[in-house]
Coordinates of C-alpha atoms and ligand atoms in Angstrom, one line a residue:
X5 CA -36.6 -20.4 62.9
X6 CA -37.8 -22.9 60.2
X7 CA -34.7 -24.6 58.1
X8 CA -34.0 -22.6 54.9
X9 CA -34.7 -24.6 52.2
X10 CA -31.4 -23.0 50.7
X11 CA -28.6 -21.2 52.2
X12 CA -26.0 -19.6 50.7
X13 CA -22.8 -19.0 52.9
X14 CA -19.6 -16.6 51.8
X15 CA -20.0 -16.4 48.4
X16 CA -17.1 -14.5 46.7
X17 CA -17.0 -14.0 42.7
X18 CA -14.7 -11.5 40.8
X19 CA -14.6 -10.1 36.8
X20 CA -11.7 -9.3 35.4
X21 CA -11.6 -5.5 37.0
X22 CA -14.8 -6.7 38.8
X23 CA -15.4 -8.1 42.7
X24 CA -18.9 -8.9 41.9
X25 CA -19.5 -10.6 45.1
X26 CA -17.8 -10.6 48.5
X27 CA -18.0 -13.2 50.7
X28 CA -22.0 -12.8 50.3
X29 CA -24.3 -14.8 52.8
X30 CA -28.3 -15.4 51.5
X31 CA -30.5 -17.6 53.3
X32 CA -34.3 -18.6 51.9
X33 CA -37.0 -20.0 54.0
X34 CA -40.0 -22.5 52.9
X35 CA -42.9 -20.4 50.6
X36 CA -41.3 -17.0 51.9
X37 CA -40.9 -14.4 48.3
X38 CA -37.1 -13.2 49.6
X39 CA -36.9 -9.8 47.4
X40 CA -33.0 -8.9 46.4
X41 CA -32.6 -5.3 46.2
X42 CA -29.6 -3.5 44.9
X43 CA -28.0 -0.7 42.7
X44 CA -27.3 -1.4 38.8
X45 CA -24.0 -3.5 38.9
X46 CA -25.0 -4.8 42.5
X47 CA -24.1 -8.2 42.0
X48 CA -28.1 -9.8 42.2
X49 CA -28.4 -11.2 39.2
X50 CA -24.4 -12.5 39.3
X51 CA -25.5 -14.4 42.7
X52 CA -28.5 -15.7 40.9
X53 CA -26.2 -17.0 38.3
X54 CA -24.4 -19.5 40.6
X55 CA -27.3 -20.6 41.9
X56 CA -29.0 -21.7 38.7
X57 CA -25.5 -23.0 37.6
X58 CA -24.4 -20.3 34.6
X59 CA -21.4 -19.0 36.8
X60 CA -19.2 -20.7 39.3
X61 CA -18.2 -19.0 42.4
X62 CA -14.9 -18.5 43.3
X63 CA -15.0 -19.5 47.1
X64 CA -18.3 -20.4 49.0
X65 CA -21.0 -22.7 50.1
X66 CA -24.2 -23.4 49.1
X67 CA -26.4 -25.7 50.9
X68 CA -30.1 -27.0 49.4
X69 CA -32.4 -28.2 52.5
X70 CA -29.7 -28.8 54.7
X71 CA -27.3 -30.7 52.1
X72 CA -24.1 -29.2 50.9
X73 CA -24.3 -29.0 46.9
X74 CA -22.0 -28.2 43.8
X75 CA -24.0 -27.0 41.5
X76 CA -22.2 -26.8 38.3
X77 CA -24.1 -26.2 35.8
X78 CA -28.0 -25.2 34.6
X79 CA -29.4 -28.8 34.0
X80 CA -27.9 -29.6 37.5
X81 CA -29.8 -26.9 39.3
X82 CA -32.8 -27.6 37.5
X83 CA -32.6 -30.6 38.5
X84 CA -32.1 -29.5 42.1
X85 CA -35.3 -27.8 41.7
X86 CA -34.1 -24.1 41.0
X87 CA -35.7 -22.7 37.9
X88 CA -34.8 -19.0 36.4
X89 CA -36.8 -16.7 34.7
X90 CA -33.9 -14.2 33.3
X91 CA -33.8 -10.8 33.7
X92 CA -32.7 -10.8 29.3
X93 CA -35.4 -13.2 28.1
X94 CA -34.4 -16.6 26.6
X95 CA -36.9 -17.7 24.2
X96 CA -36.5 -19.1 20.5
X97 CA -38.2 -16.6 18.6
X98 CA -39.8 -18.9 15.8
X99 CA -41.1 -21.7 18.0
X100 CA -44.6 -21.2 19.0
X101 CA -45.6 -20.3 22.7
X102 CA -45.9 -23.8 23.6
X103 CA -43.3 -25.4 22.0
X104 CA -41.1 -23.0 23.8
X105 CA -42.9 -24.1 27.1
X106 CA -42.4 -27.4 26.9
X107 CA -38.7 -26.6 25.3
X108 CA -36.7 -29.4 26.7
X109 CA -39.3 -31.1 28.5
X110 CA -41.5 -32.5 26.0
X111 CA -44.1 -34.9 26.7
X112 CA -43.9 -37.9 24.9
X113 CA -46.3 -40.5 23.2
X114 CA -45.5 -44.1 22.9
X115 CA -42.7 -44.5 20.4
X116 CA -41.3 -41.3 21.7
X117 CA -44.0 -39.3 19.5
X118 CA -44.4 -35.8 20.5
X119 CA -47.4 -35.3 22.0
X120 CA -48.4 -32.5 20.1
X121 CA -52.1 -31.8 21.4
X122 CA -51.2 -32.1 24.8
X123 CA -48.0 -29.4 24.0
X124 CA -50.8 -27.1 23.2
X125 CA -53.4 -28.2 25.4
X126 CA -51.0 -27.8 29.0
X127 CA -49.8 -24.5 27.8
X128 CA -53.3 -22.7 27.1
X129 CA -54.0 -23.8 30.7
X130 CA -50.5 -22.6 31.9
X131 CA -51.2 -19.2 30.2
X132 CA -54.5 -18.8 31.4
X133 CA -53.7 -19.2 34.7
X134 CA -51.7 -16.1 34.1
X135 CA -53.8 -14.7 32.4
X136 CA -52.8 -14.4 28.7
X137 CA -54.8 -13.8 26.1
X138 CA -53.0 -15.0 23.1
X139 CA -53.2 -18.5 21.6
X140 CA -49.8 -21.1 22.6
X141 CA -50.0 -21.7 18.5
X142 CA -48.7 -18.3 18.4
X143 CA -45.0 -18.0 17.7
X144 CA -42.7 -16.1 19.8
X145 CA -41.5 -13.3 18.0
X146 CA -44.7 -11.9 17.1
X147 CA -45.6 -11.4 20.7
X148 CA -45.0 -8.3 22.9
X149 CA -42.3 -8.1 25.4
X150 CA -44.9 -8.6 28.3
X151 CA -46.6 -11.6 26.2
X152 CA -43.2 -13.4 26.1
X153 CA -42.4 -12.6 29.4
X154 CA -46.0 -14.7 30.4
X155 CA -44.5 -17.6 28.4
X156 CA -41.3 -17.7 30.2
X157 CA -43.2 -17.5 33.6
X158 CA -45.8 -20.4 31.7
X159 CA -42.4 -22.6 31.1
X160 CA -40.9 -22.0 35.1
X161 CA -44.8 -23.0 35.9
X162 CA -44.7 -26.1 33.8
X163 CA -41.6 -27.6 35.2
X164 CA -42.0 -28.0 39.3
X165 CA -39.7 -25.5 41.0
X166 CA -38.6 -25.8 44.3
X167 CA -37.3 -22.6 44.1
X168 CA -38.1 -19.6 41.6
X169 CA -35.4 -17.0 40.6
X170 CA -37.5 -14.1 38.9
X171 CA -34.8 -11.5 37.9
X172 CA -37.0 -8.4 37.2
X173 CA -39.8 -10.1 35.9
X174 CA -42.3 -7.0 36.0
X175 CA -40.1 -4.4 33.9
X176 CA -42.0 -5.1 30.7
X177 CA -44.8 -5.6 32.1
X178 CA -47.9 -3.3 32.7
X179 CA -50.0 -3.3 35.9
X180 CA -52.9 -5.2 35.1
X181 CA -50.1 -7.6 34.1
X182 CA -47.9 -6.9 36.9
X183 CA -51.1 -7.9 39.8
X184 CA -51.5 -11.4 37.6
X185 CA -48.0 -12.2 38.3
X186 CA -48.6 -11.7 41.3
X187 CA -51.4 -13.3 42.1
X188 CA -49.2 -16.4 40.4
X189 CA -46.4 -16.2 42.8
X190 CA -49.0 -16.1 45.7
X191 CA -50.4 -19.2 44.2
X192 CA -46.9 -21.0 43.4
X193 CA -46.1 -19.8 47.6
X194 CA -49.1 -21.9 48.6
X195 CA -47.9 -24.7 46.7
X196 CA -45.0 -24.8 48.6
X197 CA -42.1 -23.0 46.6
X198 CA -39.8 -20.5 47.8
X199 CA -39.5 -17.3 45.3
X200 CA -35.8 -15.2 45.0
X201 CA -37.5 -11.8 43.4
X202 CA -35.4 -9.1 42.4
X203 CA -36.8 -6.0 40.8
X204 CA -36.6 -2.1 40.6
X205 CA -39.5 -1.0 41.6
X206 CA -39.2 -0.7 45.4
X207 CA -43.1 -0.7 46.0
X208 CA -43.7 -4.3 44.9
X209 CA -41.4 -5.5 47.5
X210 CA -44.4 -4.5 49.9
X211 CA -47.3 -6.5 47.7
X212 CA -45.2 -9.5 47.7
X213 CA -42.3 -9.7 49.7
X214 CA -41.7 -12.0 53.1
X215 CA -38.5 -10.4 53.9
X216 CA -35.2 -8.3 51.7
X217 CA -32.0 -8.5 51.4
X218 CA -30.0 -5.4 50.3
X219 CA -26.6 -5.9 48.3
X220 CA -24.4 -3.1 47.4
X221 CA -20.7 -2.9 45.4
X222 CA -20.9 -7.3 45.9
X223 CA -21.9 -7.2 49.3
X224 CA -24.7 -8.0 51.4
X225 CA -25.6 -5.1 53.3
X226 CA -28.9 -6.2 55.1
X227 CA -31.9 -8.9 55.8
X228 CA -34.8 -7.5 57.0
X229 CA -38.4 -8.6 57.0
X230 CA -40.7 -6.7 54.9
X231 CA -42.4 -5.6 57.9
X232 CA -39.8 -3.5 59.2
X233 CA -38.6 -2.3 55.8
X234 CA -39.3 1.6 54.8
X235 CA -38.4 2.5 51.2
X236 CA -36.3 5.8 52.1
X237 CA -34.2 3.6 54.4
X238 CA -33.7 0.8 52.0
X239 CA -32.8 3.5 49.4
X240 CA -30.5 5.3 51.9
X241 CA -29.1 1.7 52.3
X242 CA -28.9 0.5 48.7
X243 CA -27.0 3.8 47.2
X244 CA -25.5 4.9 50.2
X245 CA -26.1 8.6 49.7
X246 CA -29.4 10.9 50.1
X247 CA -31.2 10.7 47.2
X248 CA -32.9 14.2 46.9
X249 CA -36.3 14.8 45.3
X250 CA -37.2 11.7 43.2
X251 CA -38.8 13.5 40.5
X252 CA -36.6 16.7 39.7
X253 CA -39.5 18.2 37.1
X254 CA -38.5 22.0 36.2
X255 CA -40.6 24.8 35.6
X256 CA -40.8 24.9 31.8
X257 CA -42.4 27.0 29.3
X258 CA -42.4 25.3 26.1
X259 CA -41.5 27.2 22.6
X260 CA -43.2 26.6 19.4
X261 CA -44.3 23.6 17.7
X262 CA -41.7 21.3 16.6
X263 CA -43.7 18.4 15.6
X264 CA -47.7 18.1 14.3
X265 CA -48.9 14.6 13.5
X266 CA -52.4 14.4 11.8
X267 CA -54.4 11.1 11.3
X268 CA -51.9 8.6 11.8
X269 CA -52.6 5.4 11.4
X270 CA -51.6 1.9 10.9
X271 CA -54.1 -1.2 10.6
X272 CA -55.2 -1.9 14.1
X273 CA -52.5 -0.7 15.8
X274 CA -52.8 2.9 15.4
X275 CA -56.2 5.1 14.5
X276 CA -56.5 8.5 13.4
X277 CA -54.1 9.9 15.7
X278 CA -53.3 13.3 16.1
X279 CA -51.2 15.5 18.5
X280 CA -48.7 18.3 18.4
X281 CA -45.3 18.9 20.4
X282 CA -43.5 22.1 21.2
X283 CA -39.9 22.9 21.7
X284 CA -38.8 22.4 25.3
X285 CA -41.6 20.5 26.0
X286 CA -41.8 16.8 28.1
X287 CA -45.1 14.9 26.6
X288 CA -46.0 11.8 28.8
X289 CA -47.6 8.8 27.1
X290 CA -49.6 6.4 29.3
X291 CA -51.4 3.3 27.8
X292 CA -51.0 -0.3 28.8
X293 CA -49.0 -2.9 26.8
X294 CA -49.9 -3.0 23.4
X295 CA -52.0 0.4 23.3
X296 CA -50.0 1.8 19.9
X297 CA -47.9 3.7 22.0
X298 CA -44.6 1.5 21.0
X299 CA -46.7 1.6 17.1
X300 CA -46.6 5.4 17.7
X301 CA -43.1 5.7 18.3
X302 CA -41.7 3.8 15.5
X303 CA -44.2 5.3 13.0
X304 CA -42.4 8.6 14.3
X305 CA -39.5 7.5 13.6
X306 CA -39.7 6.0 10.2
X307 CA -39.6 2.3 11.2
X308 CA -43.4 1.6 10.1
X309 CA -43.4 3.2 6.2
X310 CA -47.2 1.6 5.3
X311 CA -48.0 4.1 8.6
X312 CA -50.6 6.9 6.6
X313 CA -51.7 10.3 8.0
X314 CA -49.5 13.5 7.9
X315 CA -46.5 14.6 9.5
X316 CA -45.6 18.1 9.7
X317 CA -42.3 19.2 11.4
X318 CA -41.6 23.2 12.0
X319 CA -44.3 23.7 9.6
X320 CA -42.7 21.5 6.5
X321 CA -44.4 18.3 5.7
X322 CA -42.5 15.1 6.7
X323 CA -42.4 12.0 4.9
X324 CA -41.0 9.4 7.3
X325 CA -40.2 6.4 5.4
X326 CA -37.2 4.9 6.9
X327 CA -35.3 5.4 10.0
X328 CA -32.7 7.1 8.3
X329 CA -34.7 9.8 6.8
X330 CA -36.0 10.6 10.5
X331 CA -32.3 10.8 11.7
X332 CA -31.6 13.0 9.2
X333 CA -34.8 15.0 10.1
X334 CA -34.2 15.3 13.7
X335 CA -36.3 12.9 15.2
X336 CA -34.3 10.3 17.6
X337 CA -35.9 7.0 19.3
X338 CA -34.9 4.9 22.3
X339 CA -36.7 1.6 21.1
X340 CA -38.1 -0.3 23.9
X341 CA -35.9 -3.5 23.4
X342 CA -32.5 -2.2 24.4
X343 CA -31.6 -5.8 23.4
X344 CA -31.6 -6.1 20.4
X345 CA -32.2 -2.5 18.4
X346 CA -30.3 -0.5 21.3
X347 CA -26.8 -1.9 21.4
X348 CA -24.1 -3.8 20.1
X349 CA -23.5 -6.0 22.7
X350 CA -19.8 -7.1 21.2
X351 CA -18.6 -3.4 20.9
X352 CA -17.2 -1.5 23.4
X353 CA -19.4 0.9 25.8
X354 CA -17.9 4.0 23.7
X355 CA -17.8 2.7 21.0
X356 CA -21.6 2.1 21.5
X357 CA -21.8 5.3 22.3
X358 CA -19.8 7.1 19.7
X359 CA -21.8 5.5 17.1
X360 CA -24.6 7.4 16.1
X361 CA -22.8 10.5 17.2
X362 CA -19.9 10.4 14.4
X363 CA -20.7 13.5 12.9
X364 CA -20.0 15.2 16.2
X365 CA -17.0 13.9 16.8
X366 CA -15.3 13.6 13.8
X367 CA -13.3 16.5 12.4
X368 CA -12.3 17.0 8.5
X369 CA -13.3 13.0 8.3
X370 CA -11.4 11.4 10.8
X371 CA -13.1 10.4 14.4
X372 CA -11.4 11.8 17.5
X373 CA -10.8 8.7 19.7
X374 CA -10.1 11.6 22.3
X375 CA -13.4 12.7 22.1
X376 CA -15.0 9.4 22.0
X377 CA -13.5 8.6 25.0
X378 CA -14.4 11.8 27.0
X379 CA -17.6 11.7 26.0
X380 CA -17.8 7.9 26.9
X381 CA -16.3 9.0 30.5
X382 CA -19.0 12.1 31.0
X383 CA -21.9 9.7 30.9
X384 CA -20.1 6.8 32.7
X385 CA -19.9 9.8 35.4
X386 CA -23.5 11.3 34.6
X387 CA -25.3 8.2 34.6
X388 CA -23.1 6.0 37.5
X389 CA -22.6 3.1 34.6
X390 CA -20.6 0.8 36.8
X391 CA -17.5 -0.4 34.8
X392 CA -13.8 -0.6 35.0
X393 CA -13.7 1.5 32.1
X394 CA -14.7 2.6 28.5
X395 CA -13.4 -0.2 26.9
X396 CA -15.5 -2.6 28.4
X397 CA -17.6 -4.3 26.3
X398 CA -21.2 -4.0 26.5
X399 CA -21.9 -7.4 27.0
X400 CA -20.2 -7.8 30.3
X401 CA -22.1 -5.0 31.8
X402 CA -25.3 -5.8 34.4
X403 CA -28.8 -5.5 32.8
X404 CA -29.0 -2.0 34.1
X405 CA -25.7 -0.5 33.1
X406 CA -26.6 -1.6 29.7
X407 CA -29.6 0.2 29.9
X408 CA -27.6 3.1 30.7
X409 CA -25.2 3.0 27.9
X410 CA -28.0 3.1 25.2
X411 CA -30.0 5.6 26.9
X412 CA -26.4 7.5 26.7
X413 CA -26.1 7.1 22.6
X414 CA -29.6 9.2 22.5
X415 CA -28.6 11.5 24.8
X416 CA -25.4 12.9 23.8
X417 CA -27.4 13.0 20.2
X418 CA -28.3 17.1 19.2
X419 CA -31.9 15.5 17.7
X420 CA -34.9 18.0 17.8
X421 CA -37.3 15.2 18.7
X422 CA -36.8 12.4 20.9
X423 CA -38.7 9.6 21.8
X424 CA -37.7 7.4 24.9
X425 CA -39.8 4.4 25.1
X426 CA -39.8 3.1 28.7
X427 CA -36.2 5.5 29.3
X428 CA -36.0 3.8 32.9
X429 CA -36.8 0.2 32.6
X430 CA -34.0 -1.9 35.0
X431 CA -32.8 1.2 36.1
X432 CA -32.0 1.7 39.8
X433 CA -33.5 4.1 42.1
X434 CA -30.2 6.5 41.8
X435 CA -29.6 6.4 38.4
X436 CA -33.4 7.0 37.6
X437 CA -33.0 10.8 38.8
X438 CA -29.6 11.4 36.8
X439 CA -31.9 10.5 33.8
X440 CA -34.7 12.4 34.0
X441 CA -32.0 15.3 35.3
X442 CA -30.7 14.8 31.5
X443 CA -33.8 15.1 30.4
X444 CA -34.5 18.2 31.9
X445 CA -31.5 19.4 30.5
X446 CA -32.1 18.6 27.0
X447 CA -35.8 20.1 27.2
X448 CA -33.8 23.0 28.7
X449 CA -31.8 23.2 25.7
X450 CA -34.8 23.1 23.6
X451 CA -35.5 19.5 22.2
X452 CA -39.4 18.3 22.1
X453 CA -39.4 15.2 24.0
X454 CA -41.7 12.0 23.8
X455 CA -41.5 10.2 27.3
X456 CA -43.4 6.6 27.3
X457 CA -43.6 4.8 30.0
X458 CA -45.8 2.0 31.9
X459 CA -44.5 3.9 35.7
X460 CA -47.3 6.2 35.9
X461 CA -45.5 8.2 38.8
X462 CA -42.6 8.6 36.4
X463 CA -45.2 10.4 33.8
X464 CA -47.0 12.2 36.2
X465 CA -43.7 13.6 38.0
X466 CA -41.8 14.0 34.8
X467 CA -44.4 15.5 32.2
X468 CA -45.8 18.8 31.1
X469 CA -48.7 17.3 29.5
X470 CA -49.8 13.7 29.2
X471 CA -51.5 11.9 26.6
X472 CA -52.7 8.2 27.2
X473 CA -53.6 5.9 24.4
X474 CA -56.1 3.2 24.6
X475 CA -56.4 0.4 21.3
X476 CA -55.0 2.6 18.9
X477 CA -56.5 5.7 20.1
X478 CA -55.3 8.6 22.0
X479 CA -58.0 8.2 24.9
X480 CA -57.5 11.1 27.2
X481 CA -55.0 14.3 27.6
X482 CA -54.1 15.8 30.1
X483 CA -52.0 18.9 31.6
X484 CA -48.8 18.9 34.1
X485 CA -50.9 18.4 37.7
X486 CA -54.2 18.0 36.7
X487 CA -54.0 14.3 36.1
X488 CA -54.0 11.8 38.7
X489 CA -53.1 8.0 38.8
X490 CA -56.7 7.3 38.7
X491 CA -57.7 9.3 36.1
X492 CA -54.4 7.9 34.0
X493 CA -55.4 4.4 34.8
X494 CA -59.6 4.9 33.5
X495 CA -58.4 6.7 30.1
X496 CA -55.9 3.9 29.8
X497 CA -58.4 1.0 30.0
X498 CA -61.2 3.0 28.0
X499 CA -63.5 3.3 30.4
X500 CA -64.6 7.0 29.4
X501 CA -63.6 9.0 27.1
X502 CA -61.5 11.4 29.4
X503 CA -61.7 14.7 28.9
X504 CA -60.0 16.3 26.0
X505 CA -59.6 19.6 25.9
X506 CA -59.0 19.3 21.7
X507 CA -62.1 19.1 20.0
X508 CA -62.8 16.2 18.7
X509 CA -62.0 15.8 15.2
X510 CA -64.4 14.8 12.6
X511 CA -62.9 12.4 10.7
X512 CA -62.1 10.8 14.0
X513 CA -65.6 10.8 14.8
X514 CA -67.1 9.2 11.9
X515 CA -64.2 6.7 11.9
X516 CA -65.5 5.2 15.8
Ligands
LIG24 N1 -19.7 -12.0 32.5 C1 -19.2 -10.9 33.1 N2 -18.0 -10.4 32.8 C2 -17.5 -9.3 33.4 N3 -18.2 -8.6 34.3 C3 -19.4 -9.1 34.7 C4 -20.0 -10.2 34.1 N4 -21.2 -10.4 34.7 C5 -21.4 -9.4 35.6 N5 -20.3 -8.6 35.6 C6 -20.1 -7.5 36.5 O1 -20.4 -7.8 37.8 C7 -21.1 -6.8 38.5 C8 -22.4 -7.3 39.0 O2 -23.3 -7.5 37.9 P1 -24.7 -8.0 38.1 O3 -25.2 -8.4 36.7 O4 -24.8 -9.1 39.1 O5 -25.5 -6.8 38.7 P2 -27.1 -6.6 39.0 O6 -27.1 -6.3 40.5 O7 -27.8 -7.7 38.5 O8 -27.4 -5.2 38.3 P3 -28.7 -4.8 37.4 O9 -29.7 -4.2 38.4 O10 -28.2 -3.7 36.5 O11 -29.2 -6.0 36.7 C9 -21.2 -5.6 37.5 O12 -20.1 -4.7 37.7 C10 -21.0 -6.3 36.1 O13 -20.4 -5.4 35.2
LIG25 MG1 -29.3 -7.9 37.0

């Protein structure tokens, strides 16, 4: 066997309440892509973090080509040659693209000058290796989640990694995206650096994996190579447990119509748009990144008041104006970026949990810490958040356990409408089928439910009826198992029109 270029040898690190890792032993090889699977709360990204020098471990070795290190902080490891792309993005929102590139590592003109044009000029190359489309002048926070994720794999690209840490780089990103990435890694592999990947979606382990390493409750489990790696045994391995059918869709017959949305639109983003929903039902939007279905939802739900068209809901006319008024109305969203709209990170998970659900718990005024706590314990249960406890703030909890906890807030919500956008991005194999069984169970109890998602075998296992939007336009619709991936993927790029069994209307016609 070659000599890892990094080997990591009983690695123990505990939390308060936590054993994170125990006594966990990782090797890497030269230009192998080493995938790290693992349940939400695993421990993957914590051992990441004391490679790249955020955490210290508590007892451990780690040796770089041979050479016992300490690594004892980020700058060290980058200078070791270890470079991180994190699972929570880092950028500075109002920098530009490249300025947050070359964050850090600016080049420099005599007299220390920045060298502006060459800021720009590195990163349109860096970005079109990968791709992008958008210009480096553009700044940060006006960029989709899958944009900035580009810039942060641009900045790892810009500074010369020996090794690359990607910690769920693909969960934002769609699959045209997701094969660029790809191709990159491939071409960072040949360049000689080694790749730790880590990611939820078991399938890419097989496009880009050399071998995987399973870690479950802080310890390693199993290395294998990818070769001799089936996904119902790593599963089996990973959760410890069967996992039964992966896509639990019930037999549903929706009610009425709960919702009727008539030429919507907003600038480029969204274009005469109009659908209906029914009580009890699961509607499925497809569409790549940046297709209006993200536009869609937050026009539904009041966040987007220049949106125009009409909104009807149980036959009254809606005026959504604010995200309040929608609350009020019914209509409940799970925005995209958990991050920052889903959760305070500072609170506690119940208290995160209680807190668009007052109403409910309080009685004559007063909230029920009782109930707040029970109902903070039924989804720890329901949705395996791993956690010593309520009180935990959300901030201490893995990527995917945060996840959890603001999926939770929505669901324990009695809304009429609601709209999860991407419901199980960084969610883990397990904990994907408890949420679409809560799904089920709130179409069961009669909500209309928006489902979007970039995992096209989540919306074709999970919907009744799909619609799939393509620049602004709904492009193709589509009944519970007559759609295929196929036909999913052509409507979603605009290739043809795909059938629609609506009429087309003719506003919308003279409009095109
Ligand atoms: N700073 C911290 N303080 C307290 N507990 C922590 C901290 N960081 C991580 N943990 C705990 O350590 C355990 C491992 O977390 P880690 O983030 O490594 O999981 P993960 O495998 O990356 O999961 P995910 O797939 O959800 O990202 C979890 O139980 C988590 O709550
Ligand atoms: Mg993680």
């Amino acid at each position: 066997m070659q000599e890892p270029v990094l080997s990591m040898r009983g690695v123990c690190k505990a939390f308060p309440g936590v054993l994170a890792l125990n006594e966990v032993d990782f090797d890497l090889l030269p230009r192998e892509v080493h995938v790290l699977l693992g349940e939400n709360g695993a421990g993957k990204s914590t051992l990441m973090k004391i490679l790249s020098g955020s955490y210290q471990m508590d007892q451990g070795e780690i040796r770089l080509q041979g050479r016992p290190v300490s690594i004892s902080g980020p700058r060290q490891a980058q200078s070791l040659g270890v470079r991180t792309i994190y699972q929570e993005l880092n950028l500075i929102p109002h920098l530009s693209a490249a300025e947050n590139i070359f964050l850090g590592n600016e080049p420099l003109r005599a007299l220390g000058v920045l060298d502006q044009g060459r800021i720009v000029s590195d990163s349109r190359r860096l970005l079109r290796e990968l791709g992008a489309t958008f210009s480096p002048r553009t700044r940060v926070a006006s960029l989709s989640i899958a944009e900035q994720q580009m810039v942060e794999v641009a900045k790892a690209l810009s500074e010369k990694a020996r090794i690359l840490i990607m910690d769920e780089p693909t969960s934002a990103l769609s699959d045209s995206e997701i094969a660029q990435l790809f191709s990159t890694v491939r071409r960072l592999q040949k360049k000689g650096t080694s790749v730790i990947y880590i990611s939820h979606r078991l399938e890419e382990l097989f496009e880009i994996g050399d071998r995987v390493t399973v870690l479950r409750d802080g310890r390693r489990i199993e290395t294998r190579p990818v070769s001799q790696a089936r996904i119902a045994d790593l599963v089996r391995v990973m959760t410890d447990r069967e996992i039964g059918d992966h896509f639990p869709r019930q037999k549903r017959e929706p009610g009425e119509e709960v919702l009727r949305v008539e030429g919507l639109r907003l600038g480029k983003q969204l274009r005469c748009i109009d659908f209906s929903l029914r009580r009890g039902e699961v509607l499925g939007l497809a569409g790549l990144v940046g297709s209006g279905r993200t536009a869609l939802a937050r026009a539904l739900f009041g966040a987007e008041p220049s949106a125009g068209g009409r909104v009807w809901m149980r036959g009254r006319p809606l005026r959504l104006r604010s995200p309040a008024q929608a609350i009020r109305q019914g209509i409940a969203l799970l925005p995209e970026d958990r991050k920052s709209q889903g959760l305070v990170l500072g609170m506690s998970i119940q208290d995160n949990i209680a807190l668009p659900n007052l109403d409910a718990l309080s009685w004559l005024g007063v909230v029920q810490g009782k109930g707040v706590w029970a109902l903070a314990r039924r989804f720890i249960q329901d949705l395996r958040i791993k956690t010593p406890g309520p009180a935990q703030k959300a901030i201490f909890l893995s990527g995917g356990n945060q996840q959890k906890v603001a999926l939770a807030k929505w669901l324990a919500r009695d809304a009429e409408v609601l709209i999860f956008d991407e419901p199980t991005r960084g969610i883990d194999v397990g904990a994907k089928v408890e949420i679409y069984q809560l799904i089920n169970r709130l179409a069961a109890r009669g909500a209309a439910i928006v489902m979007i998602s970039s995992e096209l075998p989540e919306i074709l296992g999970m919907s009744d009826r799909i619609l799939v939007m393509h620049e602004g336009r709904i492009s193709g619709e589509f009944a519970a198992g007559e759609a295929t991936q196929q036909m999913l993927l052509s409507a979603a790029i605009g290739e043809e029109r795909a059938e629609c069994r609506r009429g087309r209307r003719e506003g919308d016609a003279e409009e095109r």
